[in-house]
Tab-separated table of C-alpha atoms in Angstrom:
chain	number	residue	atom	x	y	z
H	48	MET	CA	0.644	-0.203	0.130
H	49	THR	CA	1.256	3.350	-1.091
H	50	PRO	CA	1.208	6.190	1.960
H	51	ASN	CA	-1.129	8.793	0.093
H	52	SER	CA	-3.848	5.968	-0.758
H	53	GLY	CA	-7.201	6.347	1.058
H	54	THR	CA	-8.866	3.804	2.651
H	55	GLY	CA	-11.583	3.511	0.447
H	56	THR	CA	-11.456	1.318	-2.934
H	57	SER	CA	-14.425	2.324	-6.279
H	58	ALA	CA	-16.315	-1.304	-4.263
H	59	THR	CA	-16.061	0.662	-1.516
H	60	ARG	CA	-17.472	3.363	-2.738
H	61	ARG	CA	-19.952	2.317	-4.859
H	62	LEU	CA	-21.336	0.420	-1.049
H	63	GLY	CA	-20.765	3.352	0.677
H	64	VAL	CA	-23.628	5.484	-2.002
H	65	LEU	CA	-25.794	2.167	-2.217
H	66	VAL	CA	-26.057	2.582	1.809
H	67	ILE	CA	-26.673	6.653	2.247
H	68	VAL	CA	-29.522	5.453	-0.340
H	69	LEU	CA	-30.526	2.820	1.971
H	70	VAL	CA	-30.470	5.193	5.146
H	71	ILE	CA	-32.875	7.702	2.842
H	72	SER	CA	-34.486	5.555	2.142
H	73	LEU	CA	-35.407	3.458	6.266
H	74	ALA	CA	-36.058	6.851	7.131
H	75	LEU	CA	-38.561	7.866	4.495
H	76	PHE	CA	-40.713	3.666	5.000
H	77	GLY	CA	-39.607	4.726	9.276
H	78	LEU	CA	-41.096	8.440	9.388
H	79	GLN	CA	-43.079	8.352	6.840
H	80	PHE	CA	-44.695	6.115	4.606
H	81	SER	CA	-45.613	3.229	7.818
H	82	ALA	CA	-48.564	3.442	9.802
H	83	GLU	CA	-48.401	3.535	13.582
H	84	ASP	CA	-48.813	1.341	15.696
H	85	VAL	CA	-52.146	0.267	17.598
H	86	VAL	CA	-51.731	0.125	21.098
H	87	GLN	CA	-47.193	1.966	21.108
H	88	GLY	CA	-48.161	4.477	18.456
H	89	SER	CA	-45.572	6.291	17.250
H	90	THR	CA	-43.353	5.357	19.180
H	91	VAL	CA	-43.140	1.438	16.972
H	92	ARG	CA	-40.675	3.338	15.160
H	93	ILE	CA	-37.392	2.852	17.191
H	94	MET	CA	-37.766	-0.354	16.400
H	95	TYR	CA	-36.379	0.073	12.432
H	96	VAL	CA	-33.665	1.167	14.086
H	97	HIS	CA	-33.089	-1.180	18.004
H	98	VAL	CA	-33.727	-4.026	16.727
H	99	PRO	CA	-31.375	-3.616	13.746
H	100	SER	CA	-28.241	-2.011	15.688
H	101	ILE	CA	-29.081	-5.318	17.893
H	102	TRP	CA	-28.605	-7.896	15.017
H	103	THR	CA	-26.161	-5.621	13.934
H	104	ALA	CA	-23.746	-6.050	16.883
H	105	TYR	CA	-24.670	-9.725	16.916
H	106	ILE	CA	-23.846	-9.979	13.652
H	107	ALA	CA	-20.201	-7.831	14.711
H	108	PHE	CA	-19.279	-9.686	17.698
H	109	PHE	CA	-20.037	-13.788	15.993
H	110	LEU	CA	-17.065	-11.760	13.531
H	111	THR	CA	-14.775	-11.012	15.512
H	112	ALA	CA	-15.099	-14.035	16.889
H	113	VAL	CA	-14.709	-15.955	13.671
H	114	CYS	CA	-12.077	-14.002	13.099
H	115	SER	CA	-9.915	-14.076	16.528
H	116	GLY	CA	-10.684	-18.184	15.936
H	117	VAL	CA	-8.798	-17.988	12.901
H	118	TYR	CA	-6.154	-15.961	13.582
H	119	LEU	CA	-5.441	-17.859	16.284
H	120	SER	CA	-5.255	-21.670	14.544
H	121	ARG	CA	-3.605	-20.743	11.482
H	122	ARG	CA	-0.181	-21.317	11.407
H	123	GLN	CA	0.881	-18.712	9.701
H	124	ARG	CA	-0.782	-15.717	12.148
H	125	SER	CA	-1.897	-13.129	9.556
H	126	LEU	CA	-2.535	-9.693	11.300
H	127	ALA	CA	-5.314	-9.135	8.607
H	128	TRP	CA	-7.795	-11.550	10.926
H	129	ASP	CA	-6.945	-9.666	13.688
H	130	ARG	CA	-8.046	-6.000	12.636
H	131	VAL	CA	-10.848	-7.258	11.085
H	132	ALA	CA	-11.851	-9.023	14.202
H	133	GLY	CA	-10.806	-5.620	15.907
H	134	ALA	CA	-12.770	-3.591	13.555
H	135	SER	CA	-15.926	-5.335	13.988
H	136	ALA	CA	-15.825	-4.956	17.619
H	137	GLU	CA	-15.366	-1.527	17.925
H	138	ILE	CA	-18.875	-1.068	15.931
H	139	GLY	CA	-20.689	-3.956	17.260
H	140	VAL	CA	-20.080	-1.851	20.912
H	141	LEU	CA	-21.142	1.117	19.247
H	142	PHE	CA	-24.216	-0.510	17.303
H	143	VAL	CA	-24.564	-2.290	21.159
H	144	ALA	CA	-25.410	1.815	22.195
H	145	VAL	CA	-26.797	2.152	19.389
H	146	SER	CA	-29.482	-0.312	20.847
H	147	LEU	CA	-29.256	0.286	23.906
H	148	VAL	CA	-30.642	3.760	24.593
H	149	THR	CA	-33.190	3.449	21.339
H	150	GLY	CA	-34.431	0.650	24.258
H	151	SER	CA	-34.357	2.185	27.043
H	152	LEU	CA	-36.718	5.278	25.364
H	153	TRP	CA	-38.800	3.375	24.129
H	154	GLY	CA	-38.946	1.735	27.779
H	155	ARG	CA	-39.132	4.983	28.747
H	156	LEU	CA	-42.187	5.841	26.588
H	157	THR	CA	-43.779	2.328	26.565
H	158	TRP	CA	-43.232	0.743	30.836
H	159	GLY	CA	-42.814	4.680	31.823
H	160	THR	CA	-39.149	3.738	32.641
H	161	TYR	CA	-35.649	4.234	31.254
H	162	TRP	CA	-34.215	0.199	32.654
H	163	VAL	CA	-36.206	-3.100	33.733
H	164	TRP	CA	-33.968	-5.755	34.977
H	165	ASP	CA	-35.212	-7.657	32.624
H	166	ALA	CA	-32.743	-10.875	31.736
H	167	ARG	CA	-32.120	-9.600	28.864
H	168	LEU	CA	-31.521	-6.084	28.640
H	169	THR	CA	-29.059	-7.074	31.708
H	170	SER	CA	-26.939	-9.805	29.387
H	171	THR	CA	-26.906	-6.570	26.819
H	172	ALA	CA	-25.882	-4.678	29.141
H	173	PHE	CA	-22.648	-7.167	29.917
H	174	LEU	CA	-22.352	-8.104	26.658
H	175	PHE	CA	-21.584	-4.189	25.048
H	176	ILE	CA	-19.121	-4.196	29.234
H	177	THR	CA	-17.764	-7.169	27.669
H	178	TYR	CA	-16.789	-6.041	24.230
H	179	VAL	CA	-15.449	-2.893	25.931
H	180	GLY	CA	-13.544	-4.685	28.209
H	181	TYR	CA	-11.881	-6.371	24.508
H	182	LEU	CA	-11.212	-2.820	22.736
H	183	ALA	CA	-9.365	-1.698	26.138
H	184	VAL	CA	-7.969	-4.761	25.987
H	185	ARG	CA	-6.088	-3.938	22.258
H	186	ARG	CA	-5.437	-0.574	23.618
H	187	LEU	CA	-2.652	-2.150	25.305
H	188	ASP	CA	0.552	-1.269	24.667
H	189	GLY	CA	3.145	-3.741	23.427
H	190	THR	CA	3.722	-5.399	19.359
H	191	HIS	CA	1.524	-6.201	17.106
H	192	ARG	CA	1.954	-9.775	17.088
H	193	GLN	CA	0.689	-9.154	21.942
H	194	ARG	CA	-2.246	-6.947	20.262
H	195	ALA	CA	-2.938	-9.579	17.919
H	196	ARG	CA	-2.536	-13.212	20.968
H	197	ARG	CA	-4.267	-11.404	23.444
H	198	SER	CA	-7.755	-9.452	21.726
H	199	SER	CA	-7.544	-12.895	20.583
H	200	VAL	CA	-8.343	-15.522	23.353
H	201	MET	CA	-10.060	-12.399	24.893
H	202	ALA	CA	-12.450	-12.919	22.564
H	203	LEU	CA	-12.717	-16.589	21.988
H	204	LEU	CA	-13.273	-16.075	26.355
H	205	ALA	CA	-16.380	-13.537	25.537
H	206	VAL	CA	-17.616	-16.670	23.674
H	207	LEU	CA	-17.297	-18.185	26.039
H	208	GLU	CA	-18.627	-15.976	29.080
H	209	ILE	CA	-21.790	-14.196	27.090
H	210	PRO	CA	-23.047	-17.410	27.430
H	211	LEU	CA	-22.775	-18.473	31.345
H	212	VAL	CA	-23.643	-15.039	32.092
H	213	HIS	CA	-26.777	-14.625	29.798
H	214	PHE	CA	-28.201	-18.008	31.574
H	215	SER	CA	-27.497	-17.134	35.403
H	216	VAL	CA	-29.718	-13.914	34.216
H	217	ASN	CA	-31.933	-16.095	33.268
H	218	LEU	CA	-32.025	-18.233	35.970
H	219	TRP	CA	-31.264	-15.136	38.471
H	220	ARG	CA	-34.691	-13.571	37.403
H	221	SER	CA	-36.887	-16.165	36.451
H	222	LEU	CA	-36.828	-17.427	39.771
H	223	HIS	CA	-36.252	-14.168	41.903
H	224	GLN	CA	-39.017	-11.947	39.861
H	225	ASP	CA	-41.933	-12.827	37.640
H	226	ALA	CA	-42.052	-10.841	34.387
H	227	SER	CA	-44.228	-7.732	35.510
H	228	VAL	CA	-43.676	-5.625	32.756
H	229	ALA	CA	-44.541	-6.425	28.921
H	230	ASP	CA	-43.670	-9.404	27.173
H	231	PRO	CA	-40.913	-8.235	24.733
H	232	ASN	CA	-41.540	-11.982	22.714
H	233	ALA	CA	-44.515	-11.572	22.985
H	234	LYS	CA	-46.190	-12.126	19.084
H	235	VAL	CA	-46.618	-8.695	17.348
H	236	LYS	CA	-48.078	-8.656	14.090
H	237	LEU	CA	-46.949	-6.924	11.789
H	238	ASP	CA	-48.939	-5.331	8.991
H	239	GLY	CA	-47.218	-5.778	5.943
H	240	LEU	CA	-45.561	-2.177	5.264
H	241	MET	CA	-44.158	-2.589	9.240
H	242	LEU	CA	-42.076	-5.216	8.422
H	243	PHE	CA	-41.004	-4.278	4.884
H	244	SER	CA	-39.919	-1.308	6.917
H	245	LEU	CA	-37.799	-3.692	9.795
H	246	PHE	CA	-36.065	-5.782	6.383
H	247	LEU	CA	-35.237	-3.226	4.849
H	248	GLY	CA	-33.189	-1.867	8.329
H	249	LEU	CA	-32.272	-5.212	8.669
H	250	VAL	CA	-30.830	-4.395	4.737
H	251	THR	CA	-29.489	-1.315	5.767
H	252	PHE	CA	-27.515	-1.766	8.755
H	253	THR	CA	-25.559	-4.754	7.732
H	254	LEU	CA	-24.171	-3.318	5.356
H	255	LEU	CA	-23.557	-0.058	6.954
H	256	PHE	CA	-21.970	-2.217	9.196
H	257	VAL	CA	-19.844	-3.781	5.950
H	258	TRP	CA	-18.519	-0.518	5.002
H	259	LEU	CA	-17.599	0.354	8.310
H	260	VAL	CA	-15.550	-2.064	8.991
H	261	LEU	CA	-13.557	-2.493	5.378
H	262	HIS	CA	-12.343	0.529	6.286
H	263	ARG	CA	-11.413	1.656	9.996
H	264	GLN	CA	-9.757	-2.056	9.550
H	265	ARG	CA	-7.827	-0.391	6.699
H	266	THR	CA	-7.170	2.981	8.893
H	267	MET	CA	-5.903	-0.091	11.620
H	268	LEU	CA	-3.442	-1.141	8.665
H	269	LEU	CA	-2.553	2.474	8.386
H	270	GLU	CA	-1.791	3.187	12.300
H	271	ASP	CA	-0.143	-0.319	12.097
H	272	SER	CA	1.899	0.716	8.818
H	273	PHE	CA	2.424	3.826	10.673
H	274	ALA	CA	3.647	2.348	13.991
H	275	ASP	CA	6.011	0.883	12.352
H	276	ARG	CA	7.612	3.051	9.611
H	277	GLY	CA	7.844	5.735	12.480
H	278	LEU	CA	10.285	3.353	14.867
H	279	ASP	CA	11.846	3.287	11.414
H	280	VAL	CA	12.276	7.076	10.538
H	281	ALA	CA	12.695	7.752	14.569
H	282	ILE	CA	16.103	5.090	14.389
H	283	ALA	CA	17.079	6.663	10.948
H	284	GLU	CA	16.485	10.140	12.853
H	285	ARG	CA	18.339	9.629	15.508
H	286	ARG	CA	21.345	8.027	13.540
H	287	ASN	CA	21.639	11.074	11.609
H	288	GLU	CA	22.302	13.147	14.445
H	289	ALA	CA	24.818	11.672	15.291
H	290	GLY	CA	26.730	10.916	12.384
H	291	VAL	CA	26.253	7.431	11.992
H	292	GLN	CA	25.431	6.142	8.484
A	1008	MET	CA	2.886	-41.779	33.546
A	1009	SER	CA	5.884	-39.791	34.429
A	1010	SER	CA	4.754	-36.954	32.283
A	1011	VAL	CA	1.248	-37.244	34.556
A	1012	LYS	CA	3.818	-37.199	37.738
A	1013	SER	CA	5.747	-34.886	36.351
A	1014	ARG	CA	2.751	-31.930	35.891
A	1015	ARG	CA	1.789	-32.970	39.405
A	1016	THR	CA	4.468	-31.970	40.912
A	1017	ILE	CA	5.207	-28.293	38.683
A	1018	VAL	CA	1.911	-27.282	39.288
A	1019	VAL	CA	2.702	-28.068	43.247
A	1020	ALA	CA	6.012	-26.084	43.331
A	1021	VAL	CA	3.886	-23.478	41.408
A	1022	ALA	CA	2.120	-23.198	44.556
A	1023	ARG	CA	4.118	-23.661	47.258
A	1024	LYS	CA	6.037	-20.447	45.523
A	1025	ASP	CA	3.159	-18.424	45.202
A	1026	LEU	CA	1.372	-19.492	48.682
A	1027	SER	CA	5.068	-18.936	50.776
A	1028	ILE	CA	5.793	-15.266	49.182
A	1029	GLU	CA	2.365	-14.423	49.963
A	1030	TRP	CA	4.059	-15.833	53.550
A	1031	ASN	CA	5.786	-13.647	54.079
A	1032	SER	CA	5.078	-11.395	52.686
A	1033	ARG	CA	1.927	-11.400	54.670
A	1034	ILE	CA	-0.142	-9.038	52.438
A	1035	LEU	CA	-2.393	-10.563	52.849
A	1036	THR	CA	-3.226	-10.933	56.609
A	1037	ASN	CA	-2.117	-7.442	57.181
A	1038	GLN	CA	-3.080	-5.371	55.050
A	1039	VAL	CA	-6.588	-7.313	52.000
A	1040	ALA	CA	-8.329	-9.221	55.811
A	1041	PRO	CA	-8.014	-5.662	56.816
A	1042	PHE	CA	-9.183	-4.130	53.917
A	1043	ALA	CA	-12.886	-6.663	53.187
A	1044	ALA	CA	-13.283	-6.017	56.790
A	1045	ILE	CA	-13.448	-2.287	56.786
A	1046	VAL	CA	-15.501	-2.363	53.622
A	1047	MET	CA	-18.248	-4.863	55.976
A	1048	VAL	CA	-18.055	-2.007	57.992
A	1049	MET	CA	-18.932	0.705	55.404
A	1050	PHE	CA	-22.124	-0.801	54.598
A	1051	ALA	CA	-22.970	-1.168	57.790
A	1052	PHE	CA	-23.063	2.712	57.006
A	1053	ALA	CA	-24.281	2.852	53.942
A	1054	LEU	CA	-27.683	0.816	54.941
A	1055	ASP	CA	-27.745	2.344	58.779
A	1056	ASN	CA	-30.344	-0.528	59.596
A	1057	GLU	CA	-30.150	-4.189	61.070
A	1058	GLY	CA	-32.674	-4.857	59.903
A	1059	ILE	CA	-31.766	-4.546	55.985
A	1060	LEU	CA	-28.265	-5.603	56.825
A	1061	GLN	CA	-29.151	-9.137	57.280
A	1062	ARG	CA	-31.196	-9.716	54.735
A	1063	VAL	CA	-28.856	-8.328	52.508
A	1064	ALA	CA	-25.183	-10.052	54.441
A	1065	PRO	CA	-24.428	-12.643	51.571
A	1066	GLY	CA	-24.049	-10.170	48.757
A	1067	LEU	CA	-22.488	-7.172	51.045
A	1068	MET	CA	-19.809	-10.526	51.584
A	1069	TRP	CA	-19.436	-11.847	48.184
A	1070	LEU	CA	-19.115	-8.977	47.014
A	1071	ALA	CA	-16.319	-7.750	49.807
A	1072	THR	CA	-14.831	-10.281	48.125
A	1073	LEU	CA	-15.011	-10.114	44.579
A	1074	PHE	CA	-13.141	-6.306	45.666
A	1075	SER	CA	-10.797	-8.231	47.502
A	1076	MET	CA	-10.285	-10.863	44.826
A	1077	LEU	CA	-9.038	-8.007	42.261
A	1078	ILE	CA	-6.040	-7.079	44.568
A	1079	VAL	CA	-5.524	-10.356	45.169
A	1080	VAL	CA	-5.334	-11.388	42.024
A	1081	GLN	CA	-2.960	-8.532	40.779
A	1082	ARG	CA	-0.284	-9.257	43.231
A	1083	SER	CA	-0.506	-12.358	42.393
A	1084	PHE	CA	0.918	-11.537	38.524
A	1085	THR	CA	2.361	-8.178	40.456
A	1086	VAL	CA	5.676	-10.668	41.451
A	1087	GLU	CA	5.581	-12.768	38.622
A	1088	SER	CA	5.905	-9.910	36.352
A	1089	ALA	CA	8.069	-7.735	38.904
A	1090	ASP	CA	11.166	-9.341	37.731
A	1091	GLY	CA	10.778	-11.975	34.230
A	1092	ALA	CA	9.554	-14.657	36.623
A	1093	LEU	CA	6.592	-15.858	34.909
A	1094	ASP	CA	9.174	-15.372	32.058
A	1095	ALA	CA	11.571	-17.123	33.103
A	1096	LEU	CA	9.298	-20.173	33.897
A	1097	ARG	CA	8.395	-20.306	30.276
A	1098	VAL	CA	12.130	-19.850	28.799
A	1099	ALA	CA	12.104	-23.091	30.997
A	1100	GLY	CA	10.262	-25.526	29.271
A	1101	VAL	CA	7.272	-25.572	32.033
A	1102	ASP	CA	4.338	-25.881	31.101
A	1103	THR	CA	1.823	-23.497	31.298
A	1104	GLY	CA	-1.113	-24.722	31.735
A	1105	ALA	CA	0.487	-26.259	34.884
A	1106	ILE	CA	1.417	-22.997	36.452
A	1107	PHE	CA	-2.193	-21.949	35.229
A	1108	VAL	CA	-3.413	-24.472	37.230
A	1109	GLY	CA	-0.338	-24.143	40.088
A	1110	LYS	CA	-1.552	-20.845	40.908
A	1111	SER	CA	-5.014	-20.603	40.808
A	1112	LEU	CA	-5.098	-23.220	44.003
A	1113	ALA	CA	-2.996	-20.965	45.347
A	1114	LEU	CA	-6.154	-18.353	44.304
A	1115	MET	CA	-8.132	-20.313	45.704
A	1116	VAL	CA	-6.797	-20.923	48.957
A	1117	GLN	CA	-5.886	-17.024	49.553
A	1118	LEU	CA	-8.913	-16.451	48.939
A	1119	PHE	CA	-11.037	-19.595	51.090
A	1120	VAL	CA	-9.721	-17.733	54.052
A	1121	LEU	CA	-10.615	-14.117	53.181
A	1122	GLU	CA	-14.280	-15.929	52.621
A	1123	VAL	CA	-13.747	-17.545	55.954
A	1124	LEU	CA	-12.821	-14.224	57.200
A	1125	LEU	CA	-16.094	-12.731	55.939
A	1126	LEU	CA	-18.054	-15.276	56.887
A	1127	ALA	CA	-17.419	-14.543	60.506
A	1128	THR	CA	-17.332	-10.907	60.071
A	1129	ALA	CA	-21.109	-11.073	58.653
A	1130	VAL	CA	-22.053	-13.317	61.700
A	1131	VAL	CA	-20.502	-11.108	63.535
A	1132	LEU	CA	-21.411	-7.758	62.948
A	1133	TYR	CA	-24.739	-8.233	60.604
A	1134	GLY	CA	-26.728	-10.834	62.901
A	1135	VAL	CA	-26.482	-13.305	61.348
A	1136	GLU	CA	-27.758	-17.137	61.821
A	1137	MET	CA	-27.280	-20.158	60.725
A	1138	THR	CA	-28.307	-24.198	61.866
A	1139	ALA	CA	-25.872	-26.923	61.186
A	1140	VAL	CA	-26.937	-27.741	57.419
A	1141	GLY	CA	-27.101	-24.237	56.845
A	1142	LEU	CA	-23.218	-23.887	57.318
A	1143	LEU	CA	-22.057	-27.086	55.577
A	1144	GLU	CA	-24.263	-24.935	52.499
A	1145	ALA	CA	-22.026	-22.326	52.474
A	1146	PHE	CA	-18.675	-24.135	53.403
A	1147	VAL	CA	-19.832	-26.083	49.970
A	1148	THR	CA	-20.715	-22.497	48.724
A	1149	MET	CA	-17.483	-20.905	49.173
A	1150	VAL	CA	-15.051	-23.892	48.511
A	1151	VAL	CA	-16.622	-23.979	44.751
A	1152	ALA	CA	-17.288	-20.124	44.285
A	1153	THR	CA	-13.897	-20.254	45.182
A	1154	ALA	CA	-12.721	-22.710	42.037
A	1155	GLY	CA	-14.531	-20.703	39.918
A	1156	LEU	CA	-13.463	-17.673	40.663
A	1157	GLY	CA	-10.133	-18.715	41.082
A	1158	CYS	CA	-9.771	-19.848	37.851
A	1159	VAL	CA	-10.971	-17.472	36.393
A	1160	GLY	CA	-9.014	-14.416	38.138
A	1161	THR	CA	-5.491	-16.672	37.019
A	1162	LEU	CA	-6.760	-16.137	33.740
A	1163	TYR	CA	-8.352	-12.333	33.438
A	1164	GLY	CA	-4.619	-11.708	35.650
A	1165	GLY	CA	-2.234	-13.545	32.820
A	1166	LEU	CA	-4.047	-11.967	30.528
A	1167	ALA	CA	-2.844	-8.631	32.134
A	1168	ALA	CA	-0.066	-9.060	33.640
A	1169	GLY	CA	2.598	-6.845	32.563
A	1170	ALA	CA	0.124	-5.034	30.645
A	1171	LYS	CA	0.718	-0.101	31.795
A	1172	GLY	CA	-2.646	0.119	32.741
A	1173	ARG	CA	-3.007	-3.441	34.080
A	1174	GLU	CA	-4.330	-2.525	37.945
A	1175	THR	CA	-7.347	-0.217	36.357
A	1176	LEU	CA	-8.332	-2.181	33.255
A	1177	LEU	CA	-8.623	-6.317	35.038
A	1178	PRO	CA	-11.823	-5.048	37.531
A	1179	LEU	CA	-12.597	-3.723	34.169
A	1180	LEU	CA	-12.530	-7.299	32.613
A	1181	LEU	CA	-13.073	-9.070	35.028
A	1182	LEU	CA	-16.015	-7.889	37.032
A	1183	PRO	CA	-18.367	-9.162	34.041
A	1184	VAL	CA	-16.922	-12.576	33.867
A	1185	VAL	CA	-17.525	-13.256	37.163
A	1186	ALA	CA	-21.421	-12.056	37.551
A	1187	PRO	CA	-22.513	-15.699	37.422
A	1188	VAL	CA	-20.245	-16.193	40.182
A	1189	LEU	CA	-21.740	-13.092	42.159
A	1190	ILE	CA	-25.284	-13.795	41.661
A	1191	GLY	CA	-25.306	-18.233	42.489
A	1192	ALA	CA	-22.861	-17.656	45.180
A	1193	THR	CA	-24.992	-15.533	46.928
A	1194	ARG	CA	-28.279	-17.190	45.971
A	1195	ALA	CA	-26.655	-20.334	47.490
A	1196	THR	CA	-25.825	-17.827	51.147
A	1197	GLU	CA	-28.703	-16.387	51.512
A	1198	ALA	CA	-30.337	-20.032	51.042
A	1199	ALA	CA	-27.660	-20.891	54.225
A	1200	PHE	CA	-28.369	-17.313	56.421
A	1201	GLY	CA	-31.874	-18.267	55.350
A	1202	SER	CA	-32.068	-14.227	54.405
A	1203	GLY	CA	-35.204	-13.555	53.965
A	1204	GLY	CA	-37.041	-16.882	54.893
A	1205	THR	CA	-35.705	-19.230	52.043
A	1206	ALA	CA	-35.522	-22.358	52.793
A	1207	VAL	CA	-31.883	-24.213	53.405
A	1208	SER	CA	-32.471	-26.319	50.151
A	1209	GLU	CA	-33.079	-23.270	47.553
A	1210	GLY	CA	-29.113	-23.534	47.883
A	1211	TRP	CA	-28.319	-26.328	45.741
A	1212	PRO	CA	-28.964	-25.859	42.277
A	1213	TRP	CA	-26.984	-22.146	42.543
A	1214	ILE	CA	-24.416	-24.996	43.803
A	1215	GLY	CA	-24.380	-26.540	40.573
A	1216	LEU	CA	-24.416	-23.018	38.918
A	1217	LEU	CA	-21.488	-22.644	40.684
A	1218	ALA	CA	-19.574	-26.128	39.273
A	1219	VAL	CA	-20.580	-25.400	36.690
A	1220	PHE	CA	-18.163	-22.227	35.841
A	1221	ALA	CA	-16.119	-23.297	37.759
A	1222	VAL	CA	-15.320	-26.493	35.734
A	1223	ILE	CA	-15.970	-24.198	32.259
A	1224	PHE	CA	-13.020	-21.881	33.599
A	1225	ALA	CA	-10.680	-24.918	34.500
A	1226	VAL	CA	-10.604	-25.921	30.931
A	1227	ALA	CA	-10.624	-22.752	28.536
A	1228	GLY	CA	-7.780	-21.176	31.593
A	1229	THR	CA	-5.936	-24.629	31.049
A	1230	VAL	CA	-6.205	-24.267	27.603
A	1231	ALA	CA	-6.100	-20.450	27.138
A	1232	PHE	CA	-3.048	-19.312	29.016
A	1233	GLY	CA	-0.654	-20.333	27.798
A	1234	PRO	CA	-1.324	-18.566	24.650
A	1235	LEU	CA	-2.110	-15.536	26.717
A	1236	VAL	CA	1.035	-15.305	28.661
A	1237	ASP	CA	2.914	-16.578	25.260
A	1238	GLU	CA	5.384	-14.022	24.557
């Protein structure tokens, strides 16, 4: 890669344009074309952002785990896998945050409270904290290889931890408090246009995620090579100062 | 057979090394245990009601355990990274799985000592009363929960060992992972204490959860510890 090249290619630019078009149409469908819910009124529109964002976060963390596994299992460990894992986790954390914020806003409007100690909410909060921790591990100092190895193990441990936390939180809630709020799993019949808007949201957010990951992992590549080259340049400068050739 | 035997020797040697360092420095008894006790006293200041204290004593006891555990884990890896001791062990070709098990065992012993002290504190300060079966249940809970905590603590302690800023990183990594232990151990101890009219028999399923946790992280730790500390 030449030093002055950006993070975009013609393919990512086309994808970017497509994502912009999709986001605009999602906004139109979500806010304008789709009808209000009989019970929830306009608050149902939060769903078109809320559900796609947690969906994207799950994809992101799944991708992080897969890339980390591939990184560790290959004999020739390629840092590219690590960078995709890291980029994916960063964007996953962003989308969990979006989903938690939109969810609590919806909860405030529908349940009258920002937060309930529901098993699913609590597990999602743990998911968020766990990957914030993962990102912190990536920032520990050390070589790129150390970073890659540590964070890959972390990502695989998270795969182990998340179901355990989910399971125990479920037990905790089910034994101690009957569901006192609207059941989020209740079968809701969505009308055609609402369902379409929701699917449009899923597609839009997934493509947005792909676009973000492509760019982010290339920024990481640039950061890594900058760090490597920065050291070489500094050594060369010191040598010049000392007059050693 | 000989490799199994030598592995066991390494495990025992590592555990004994950690414990004798602890014994000589007296950090656990002179600093960590008083810290845990003062946390229990602070809880009493914060809640300021004997009825409530008695009710929430199990949760407070385990919270104090987790907070103290953070310090003990830090300590367990400070002694390793200070003089590159862990690297020396690695260079000597010592099996990382055995190091993991040895360090986990040493951590478990220390945590168990702390928990016994905290249990006694809860009985004395919070007015907790237990039946004989309840005491047995509290004891089993402590053993099983400690097994899980020891493994997880060693695993994540090893991850953060030797890195700058690990003091602040460890709680962030460790606390979410041990949430199932806090949930399970607190519920089981509530049953043992009979807090809020809980029957002793209600505690055993939670001990099952703690056992699952311990087994999973014992296996995961033995496998993952090598790649983590490998330089």
